[in-house]
Coordinates of C-alpha atoms and ligand atoms in Angstrom, one line a residue:
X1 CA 0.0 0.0 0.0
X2 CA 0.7 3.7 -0.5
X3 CA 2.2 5.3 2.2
X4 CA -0.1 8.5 1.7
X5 CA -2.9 6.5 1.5
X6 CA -2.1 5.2 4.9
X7 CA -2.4 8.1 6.0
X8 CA -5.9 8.8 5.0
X9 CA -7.7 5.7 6.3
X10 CA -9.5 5.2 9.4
X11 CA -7.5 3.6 12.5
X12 CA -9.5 0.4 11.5
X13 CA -7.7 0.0 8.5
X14 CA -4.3 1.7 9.8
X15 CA -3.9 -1.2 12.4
X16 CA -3.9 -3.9 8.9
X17 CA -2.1 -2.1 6.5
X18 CA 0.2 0.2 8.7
X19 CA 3.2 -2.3 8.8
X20 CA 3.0 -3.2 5.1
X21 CA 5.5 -0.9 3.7
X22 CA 8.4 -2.3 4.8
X23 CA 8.3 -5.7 2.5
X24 CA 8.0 -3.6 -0.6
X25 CA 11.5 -3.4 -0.7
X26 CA 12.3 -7.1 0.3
X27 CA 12.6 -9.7 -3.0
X28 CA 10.1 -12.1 -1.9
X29 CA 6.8 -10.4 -2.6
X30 CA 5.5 -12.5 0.7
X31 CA 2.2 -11.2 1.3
X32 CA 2.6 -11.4 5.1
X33 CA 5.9 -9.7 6.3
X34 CA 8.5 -12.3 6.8
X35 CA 10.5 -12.9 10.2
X36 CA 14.3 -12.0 9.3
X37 CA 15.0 -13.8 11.6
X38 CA 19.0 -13.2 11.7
X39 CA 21.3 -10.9 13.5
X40 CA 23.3 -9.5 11.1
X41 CA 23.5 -8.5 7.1
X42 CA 25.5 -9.2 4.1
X43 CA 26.9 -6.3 1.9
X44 CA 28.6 -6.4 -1.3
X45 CA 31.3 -3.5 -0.6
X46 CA 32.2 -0.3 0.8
X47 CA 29.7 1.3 -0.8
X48 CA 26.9 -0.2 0.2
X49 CA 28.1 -0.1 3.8
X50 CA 28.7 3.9 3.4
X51 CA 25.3 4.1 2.0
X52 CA 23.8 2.1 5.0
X53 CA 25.7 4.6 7.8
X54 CA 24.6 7.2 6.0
X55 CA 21.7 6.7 7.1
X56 CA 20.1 4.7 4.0
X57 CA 16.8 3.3 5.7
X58 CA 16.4 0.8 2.7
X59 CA 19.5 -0.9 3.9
X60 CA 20.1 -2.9 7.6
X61 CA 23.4 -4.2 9.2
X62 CA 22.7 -6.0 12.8
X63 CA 19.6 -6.5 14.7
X64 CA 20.7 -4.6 17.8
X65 CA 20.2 -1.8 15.3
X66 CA 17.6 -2.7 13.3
X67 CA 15.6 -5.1 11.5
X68 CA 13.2 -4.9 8.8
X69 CA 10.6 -6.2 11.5
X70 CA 11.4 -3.7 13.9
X71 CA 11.0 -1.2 10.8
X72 CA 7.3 -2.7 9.9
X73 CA 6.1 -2.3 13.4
X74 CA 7.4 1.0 14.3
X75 CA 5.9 2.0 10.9
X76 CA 2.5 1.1 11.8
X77 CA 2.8 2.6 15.2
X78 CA 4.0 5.6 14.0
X79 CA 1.1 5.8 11.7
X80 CA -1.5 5.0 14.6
X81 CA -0.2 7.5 16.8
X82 CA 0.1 10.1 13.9
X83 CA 3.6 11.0 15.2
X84 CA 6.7 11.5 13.2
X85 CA 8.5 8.4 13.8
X86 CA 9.0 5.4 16.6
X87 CA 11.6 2.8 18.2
X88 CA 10.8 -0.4 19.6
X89 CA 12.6 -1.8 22.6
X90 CA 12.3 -4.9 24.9
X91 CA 10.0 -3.8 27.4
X92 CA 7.6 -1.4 28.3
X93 CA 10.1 -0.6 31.1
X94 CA 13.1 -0.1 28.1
X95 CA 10.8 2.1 26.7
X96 CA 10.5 4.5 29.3
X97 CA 14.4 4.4 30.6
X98 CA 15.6 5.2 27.1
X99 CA 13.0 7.9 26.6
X100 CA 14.7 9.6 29.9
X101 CA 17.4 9.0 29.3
X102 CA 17.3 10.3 26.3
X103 CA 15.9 13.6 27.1
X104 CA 17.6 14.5 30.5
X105 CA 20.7 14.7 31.7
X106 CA 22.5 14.7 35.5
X107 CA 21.1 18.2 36.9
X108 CA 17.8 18.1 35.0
X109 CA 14.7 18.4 37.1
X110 CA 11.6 15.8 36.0
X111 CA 7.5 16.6 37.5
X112 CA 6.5 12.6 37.8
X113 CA 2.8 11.8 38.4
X114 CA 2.9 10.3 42.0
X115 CA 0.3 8.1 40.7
X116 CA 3.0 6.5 38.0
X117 CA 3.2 2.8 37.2
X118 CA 5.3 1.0 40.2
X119 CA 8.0 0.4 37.7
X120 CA 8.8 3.9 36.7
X121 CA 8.6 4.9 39.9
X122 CA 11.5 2.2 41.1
X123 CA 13.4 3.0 38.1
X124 CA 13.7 6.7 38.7
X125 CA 14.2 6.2 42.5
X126 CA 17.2 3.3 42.4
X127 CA 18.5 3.9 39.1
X128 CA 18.2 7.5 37.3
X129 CA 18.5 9.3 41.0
X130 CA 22.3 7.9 40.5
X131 CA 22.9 9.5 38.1
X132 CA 22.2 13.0 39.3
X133 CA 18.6 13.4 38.2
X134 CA 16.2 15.6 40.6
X135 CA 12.4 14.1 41.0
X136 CA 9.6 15.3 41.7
X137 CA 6.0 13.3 42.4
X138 CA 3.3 15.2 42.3
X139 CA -0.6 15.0 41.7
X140 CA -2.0 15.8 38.3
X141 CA -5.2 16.5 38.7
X142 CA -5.3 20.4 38.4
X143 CA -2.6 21.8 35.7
X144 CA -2.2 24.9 38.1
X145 CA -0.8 23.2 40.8
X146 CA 1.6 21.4 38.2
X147 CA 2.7 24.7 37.3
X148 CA 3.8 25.6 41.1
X149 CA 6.5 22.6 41.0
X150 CA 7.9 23.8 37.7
X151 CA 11.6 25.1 38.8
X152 CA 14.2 26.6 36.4
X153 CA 15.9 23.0 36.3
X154 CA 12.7 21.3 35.0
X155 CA 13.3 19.6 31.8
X156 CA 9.9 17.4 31.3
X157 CA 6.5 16.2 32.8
X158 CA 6.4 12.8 32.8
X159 CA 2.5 11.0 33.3
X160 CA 0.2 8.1 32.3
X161 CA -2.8 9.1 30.4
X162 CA -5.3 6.8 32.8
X163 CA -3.2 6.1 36.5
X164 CA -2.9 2.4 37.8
X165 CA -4.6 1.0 39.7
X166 CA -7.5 3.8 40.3
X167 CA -8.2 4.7 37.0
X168 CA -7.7 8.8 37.5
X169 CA -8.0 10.8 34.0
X170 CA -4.9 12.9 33.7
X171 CA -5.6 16.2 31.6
X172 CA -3.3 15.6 28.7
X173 CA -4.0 18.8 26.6
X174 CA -3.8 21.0 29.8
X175 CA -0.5 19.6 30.6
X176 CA 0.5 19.9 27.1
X177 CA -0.1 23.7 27.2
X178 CA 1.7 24.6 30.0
X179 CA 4.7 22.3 29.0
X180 CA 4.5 24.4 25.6
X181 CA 4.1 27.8 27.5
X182 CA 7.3 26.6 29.7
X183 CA 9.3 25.5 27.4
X184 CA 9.5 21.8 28.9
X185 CA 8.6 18.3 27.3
X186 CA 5.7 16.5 28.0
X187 CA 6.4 12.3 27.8
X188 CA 2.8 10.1 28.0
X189 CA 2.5 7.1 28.7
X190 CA -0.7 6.1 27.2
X191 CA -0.4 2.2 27.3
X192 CA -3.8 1.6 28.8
X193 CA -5.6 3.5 26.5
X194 CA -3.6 2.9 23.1
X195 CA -4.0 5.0 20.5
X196 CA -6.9 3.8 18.8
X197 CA -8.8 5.1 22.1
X198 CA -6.3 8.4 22.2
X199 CA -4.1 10.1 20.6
X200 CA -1.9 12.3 23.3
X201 CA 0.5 13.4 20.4
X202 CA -2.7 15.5 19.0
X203 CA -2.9 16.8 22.3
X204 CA 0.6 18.6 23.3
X205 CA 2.4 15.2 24.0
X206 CA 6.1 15.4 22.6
X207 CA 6.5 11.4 23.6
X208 CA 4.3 8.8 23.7
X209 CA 5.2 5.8 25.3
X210 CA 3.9 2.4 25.6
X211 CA 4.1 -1.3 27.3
X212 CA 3.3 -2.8 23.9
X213 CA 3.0 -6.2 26.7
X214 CA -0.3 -5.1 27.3
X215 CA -3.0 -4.2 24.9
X216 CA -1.1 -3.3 21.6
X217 CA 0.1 -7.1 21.6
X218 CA -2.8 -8.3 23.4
X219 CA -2.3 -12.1 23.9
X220 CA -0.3 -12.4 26.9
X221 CA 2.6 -13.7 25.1
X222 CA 4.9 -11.4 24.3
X223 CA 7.1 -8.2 26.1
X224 CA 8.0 -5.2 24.2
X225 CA 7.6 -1.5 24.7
X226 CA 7.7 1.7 22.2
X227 CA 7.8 4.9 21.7
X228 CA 6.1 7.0 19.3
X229 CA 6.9 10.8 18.6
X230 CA 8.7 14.2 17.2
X231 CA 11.5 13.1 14.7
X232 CA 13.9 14.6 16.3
X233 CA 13.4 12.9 19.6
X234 CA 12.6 9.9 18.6
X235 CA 16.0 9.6 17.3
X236 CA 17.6 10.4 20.4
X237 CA 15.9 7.5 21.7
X238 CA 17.1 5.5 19.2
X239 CA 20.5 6.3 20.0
X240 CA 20.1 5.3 23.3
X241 CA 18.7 1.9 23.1
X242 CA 21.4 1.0 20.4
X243 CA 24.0 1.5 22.8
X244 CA 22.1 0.2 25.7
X245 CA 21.4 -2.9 23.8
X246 CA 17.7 -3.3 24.9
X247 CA 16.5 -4.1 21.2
X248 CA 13.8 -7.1 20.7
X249 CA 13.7 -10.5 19.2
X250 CA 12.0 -10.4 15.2
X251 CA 10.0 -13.0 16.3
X252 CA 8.3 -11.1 19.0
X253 CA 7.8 -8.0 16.8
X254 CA 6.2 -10.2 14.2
X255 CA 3.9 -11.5 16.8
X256 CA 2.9 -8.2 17.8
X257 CA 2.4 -7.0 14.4
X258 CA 0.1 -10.0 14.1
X259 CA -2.0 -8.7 17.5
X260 CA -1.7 -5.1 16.1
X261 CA -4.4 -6.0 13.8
X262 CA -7.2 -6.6 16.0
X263 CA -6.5 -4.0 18.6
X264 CA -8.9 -1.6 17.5
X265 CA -11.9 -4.7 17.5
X266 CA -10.4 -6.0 20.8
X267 CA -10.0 -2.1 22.4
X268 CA -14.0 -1.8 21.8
X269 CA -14.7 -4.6 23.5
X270 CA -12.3 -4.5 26.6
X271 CA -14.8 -0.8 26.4
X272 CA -17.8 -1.9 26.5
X273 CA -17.3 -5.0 28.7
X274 CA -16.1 -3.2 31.1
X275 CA -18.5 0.1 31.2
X276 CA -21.2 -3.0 31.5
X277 CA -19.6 -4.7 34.6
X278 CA -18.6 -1.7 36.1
X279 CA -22.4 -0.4 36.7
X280 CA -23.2 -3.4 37.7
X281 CA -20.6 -3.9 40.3
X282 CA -21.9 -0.7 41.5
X283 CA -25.0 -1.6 42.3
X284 CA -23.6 -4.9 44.7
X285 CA -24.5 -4.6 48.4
X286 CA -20.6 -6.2 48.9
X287 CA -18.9 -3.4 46.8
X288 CA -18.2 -0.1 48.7
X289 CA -16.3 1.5 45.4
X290 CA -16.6 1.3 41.8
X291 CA -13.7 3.6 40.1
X292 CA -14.1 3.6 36.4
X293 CA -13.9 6.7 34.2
X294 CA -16.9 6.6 32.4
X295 CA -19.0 6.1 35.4
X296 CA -21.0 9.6 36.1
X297 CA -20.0 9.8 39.5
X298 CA -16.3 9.2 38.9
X299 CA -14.8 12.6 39.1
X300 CA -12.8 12.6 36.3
X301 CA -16.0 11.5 34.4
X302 CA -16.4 15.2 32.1
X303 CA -12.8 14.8 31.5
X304 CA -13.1 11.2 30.4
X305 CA -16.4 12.3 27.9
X306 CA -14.7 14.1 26.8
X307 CA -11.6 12.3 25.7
X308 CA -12.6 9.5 25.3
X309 CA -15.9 9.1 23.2
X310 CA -14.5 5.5 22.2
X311 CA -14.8 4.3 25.1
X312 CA -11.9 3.9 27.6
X313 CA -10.4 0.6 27.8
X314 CA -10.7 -2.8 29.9
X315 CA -9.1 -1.8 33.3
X316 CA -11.7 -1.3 36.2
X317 CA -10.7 -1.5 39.9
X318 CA -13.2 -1.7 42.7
X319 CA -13.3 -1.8 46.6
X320 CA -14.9 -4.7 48.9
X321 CA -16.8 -3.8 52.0
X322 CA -14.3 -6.8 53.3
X323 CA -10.7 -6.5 53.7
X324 CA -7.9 -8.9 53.1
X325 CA -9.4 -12.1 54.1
X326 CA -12.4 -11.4 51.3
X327 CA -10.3 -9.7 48.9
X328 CA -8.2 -13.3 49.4
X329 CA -11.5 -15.3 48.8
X330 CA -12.4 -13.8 45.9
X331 CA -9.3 -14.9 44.1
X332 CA -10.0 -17.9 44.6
X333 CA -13.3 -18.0 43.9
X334 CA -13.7 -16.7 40.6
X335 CA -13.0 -18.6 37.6
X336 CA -13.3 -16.1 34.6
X337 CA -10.6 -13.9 36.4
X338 CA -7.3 -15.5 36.7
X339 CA -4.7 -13.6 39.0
X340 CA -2.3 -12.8 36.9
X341 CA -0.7 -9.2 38.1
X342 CA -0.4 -8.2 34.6
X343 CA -2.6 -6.7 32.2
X344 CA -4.7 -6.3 29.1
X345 CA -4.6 -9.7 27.7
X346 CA -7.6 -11.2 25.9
X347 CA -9.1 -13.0 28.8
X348 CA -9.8 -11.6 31.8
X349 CA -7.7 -11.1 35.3
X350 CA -7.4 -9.7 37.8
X351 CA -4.8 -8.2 40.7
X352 CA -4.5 -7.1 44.1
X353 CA -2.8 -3.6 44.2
X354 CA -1.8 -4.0 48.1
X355 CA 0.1 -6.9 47.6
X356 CA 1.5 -6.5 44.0
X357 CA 2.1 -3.2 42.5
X358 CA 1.7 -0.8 45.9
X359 CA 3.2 -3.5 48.5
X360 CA 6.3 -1.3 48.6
X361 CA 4.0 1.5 50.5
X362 CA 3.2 1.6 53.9
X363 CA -0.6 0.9 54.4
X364 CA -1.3 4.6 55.6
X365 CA 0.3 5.7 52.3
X366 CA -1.9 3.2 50.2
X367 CA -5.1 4.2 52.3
X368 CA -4.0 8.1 51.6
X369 CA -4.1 7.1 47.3
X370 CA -7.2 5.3 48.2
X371 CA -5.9 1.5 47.9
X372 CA -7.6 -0.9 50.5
X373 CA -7.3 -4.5 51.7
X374 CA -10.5 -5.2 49.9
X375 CA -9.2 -3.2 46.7
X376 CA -9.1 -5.5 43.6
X377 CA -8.0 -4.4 39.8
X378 CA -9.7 -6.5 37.1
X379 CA -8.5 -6.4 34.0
X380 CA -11.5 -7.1 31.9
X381 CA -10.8 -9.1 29.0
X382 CA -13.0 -9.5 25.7
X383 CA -15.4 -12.9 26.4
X384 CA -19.0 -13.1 26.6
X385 CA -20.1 -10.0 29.3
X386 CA -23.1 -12.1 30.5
X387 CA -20.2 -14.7 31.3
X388 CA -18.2 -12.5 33.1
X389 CA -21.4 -10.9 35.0
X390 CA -22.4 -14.7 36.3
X391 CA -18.9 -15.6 37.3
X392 CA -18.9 -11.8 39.2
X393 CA -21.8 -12.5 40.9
X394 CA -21.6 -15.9 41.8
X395 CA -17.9 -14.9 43.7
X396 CA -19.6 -11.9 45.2
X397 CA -22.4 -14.1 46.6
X398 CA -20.1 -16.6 47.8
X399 CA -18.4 -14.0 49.6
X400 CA -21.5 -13.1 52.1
Ligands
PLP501 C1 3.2 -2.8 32.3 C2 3.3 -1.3 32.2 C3 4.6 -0.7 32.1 C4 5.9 -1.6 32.0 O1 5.8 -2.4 30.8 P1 6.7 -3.8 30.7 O2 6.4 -4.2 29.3 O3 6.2 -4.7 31.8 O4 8.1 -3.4 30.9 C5 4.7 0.6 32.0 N1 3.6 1.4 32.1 C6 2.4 0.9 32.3 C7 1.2 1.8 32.4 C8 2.2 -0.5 32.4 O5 1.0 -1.0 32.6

């Protein structure tokens, strides 16, 4: 296909025919991209080799660098997420240490929602802190009181676009304006929304970032991460994972590129299952709190409307009336949710903040976020919703 015709299709026909380009320069006319699988390339002479490091994007020399797979899925993903260009790394995790790193540098200030995925947060406490790098955590609620934390040091704002496990809508464009007004970057990472659901580089993001483990992928069997952005920076990030190594198997991108193509089919389902089940759980006598964004008395609910008129994803986390020894019951109750503390996958699970993701916090500081004993995050996967609903009900009945 024609790359400017890419361009002008709807993401439903993006998440197909975005990856495509890559094989029209391979010999084999293979309808479905190939897996190269091999780590380095043959040239012919000097030449061809001056022509490759001079940045000849036809041409590859070793996988570390690049692959045509990595090509064809950073391709698509830069087409989805209507940025400039994008770099695929090993993890979600790779994707947000090279972005940093990339951008900041021993001295630099960084505004990180205190609300960030565990993972980030350990990174930039035990690793980037080393390295002379000034944090800040702070609640992102109300762009204002952003703006009071912004100190002459401050190089970028760093947020998700929906927070983990408590589902808080972050004000993307707001952010984006006052990082443009302050000169600073704004880095998103919008893995549990995807961009099919939103696009925060139409909205004042510089960086988009993602845990392709989770929905892009979608099938629970593979780890990767990207990101997806200005030209510019994107390269810097691709500097940075070259010579950190953290580059990813051809096999695994292939796979991802094969999950790609569903995720816009599988995102409106996660939706719409989970909208369902999380006004039903609301109404339980053995549920004290539902949060999900699209439920009117969530208050980031005008926000979410707003964003989101697709529909906003498959994660829904809600509170018991019990504490630990029902939270504990209902895992093992329930069939249709396996624990699993990961996320996003076509079937259904589910995980218990307290003990996985927040365990490092003291229980006053979990209680202060609004994580309880009895608070359980499901990730709600794409079955039948009536099944789901009977398998809810039935643990929640067994529970009382
Ligand atoms: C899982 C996740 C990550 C980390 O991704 P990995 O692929 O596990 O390294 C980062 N951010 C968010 C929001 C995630 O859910």
């Amino acid at each position: 296909m024609d790359k400017q015709h890419a361009k002008n299709l709807q993401d439903q026909s993006k998440v197909i025919h975005g990856g495509s380009h890559v094989e029209d320069h391979m010999v084999t006319r293979a309808k479905t991209m190939p897996i190269y699988q091999t780590s380095v390339f043959v040239y012919d002479n000097l030449d061809q080799v001056e022509d490759y490091l001079e940045g000849n994007p036809h041409n590859y020399m070793y996988t570390r660098l690049e692959n045509p797979n990595h090509r064809s899925l950073e391709q698509a993903l830069t087409l989805l997420g209507e940025g400039e260009d994008a770099v695929i790394v090993s993890s979600g995790m790779a994707a947000i240490s090279t972005a940093i790193m990339a951008l900041v540098e021993a001295g630099d200030h960084i505004l990180v929602n205190q609300e960030a995925y565990g993972g980030t947060i350990s990174l930039l406490n035990n690793e980037l802190s080393r390295f002379g790098v000034e944090i800040s955590y702070i609640a992102m609620k109300d762009h204002k009181e952003v703006k009071k934390h912004i100190k002459s040091n401050t190089k970028l704002i760093l947020t998700e676009t929906v927070t983990n496990p408590l589902l808080n809508v972050v004000d993307i464009e707001g952010l984006g304006q006052l990082t443009k007004e302050k000169g600073l970057l704004l880095v998103v990472d919008n893995t549990f929304l995807t961009p099919v659901l939103y696009k925060p580089l139409n909205h004042g993001a510089d960086l988009e970032i993602h845990s392709l483990t989770k929905y892009i992928n979608g099938h629970s069997d593979v780890t990767a991460g990207a990101i997806i952005g200005r030209k510019d920076l994107v390269n810097q990030c691709r500097r940075v994972y070259r010579n950190v190594g953290s580059s990813i198997n051809p096999m695994e991108v292939w796979l991802i590129l094969r999950g790609l193509k569903t995720l816009h089919l599988r995102m409106k389902a996660h939706s719409e299952n989970s909208l369902e089940l999380a006004k039903w759980l609301q109404k339980q006598p053995q549920i004290k709190r539902v949060h999900y964004p699209m439920l009117e008395d969530n208050q980031g609910y005008d926000l979410a409307k707003k964003m989101f008129p697709k529909g906003c994803g498959g994660m829904l986390t809600f509170t018991l009336h019990g504490g630990l020894k029902e939270a504990n019951e209902f895992i093992k109750k329930t069939d249709m949710f396996a624990f699993a503390p990961s996320l996003a996958g076509v079937a259904s699970s589910l995980s218990h903040p307290g003990k996985t993701s927040h365990r490092g916090l003291t229980e006053d500081q979990r209680q202060a976020i609004g994580i309880y004993d009895g608070t359980i995050r499901l990730s709600v996967g794409i079955e039948d919703v009536q099944d789901l609903l009977k398998d809810l009900e039935l643990t929640l009945v067994s529970l009382s």
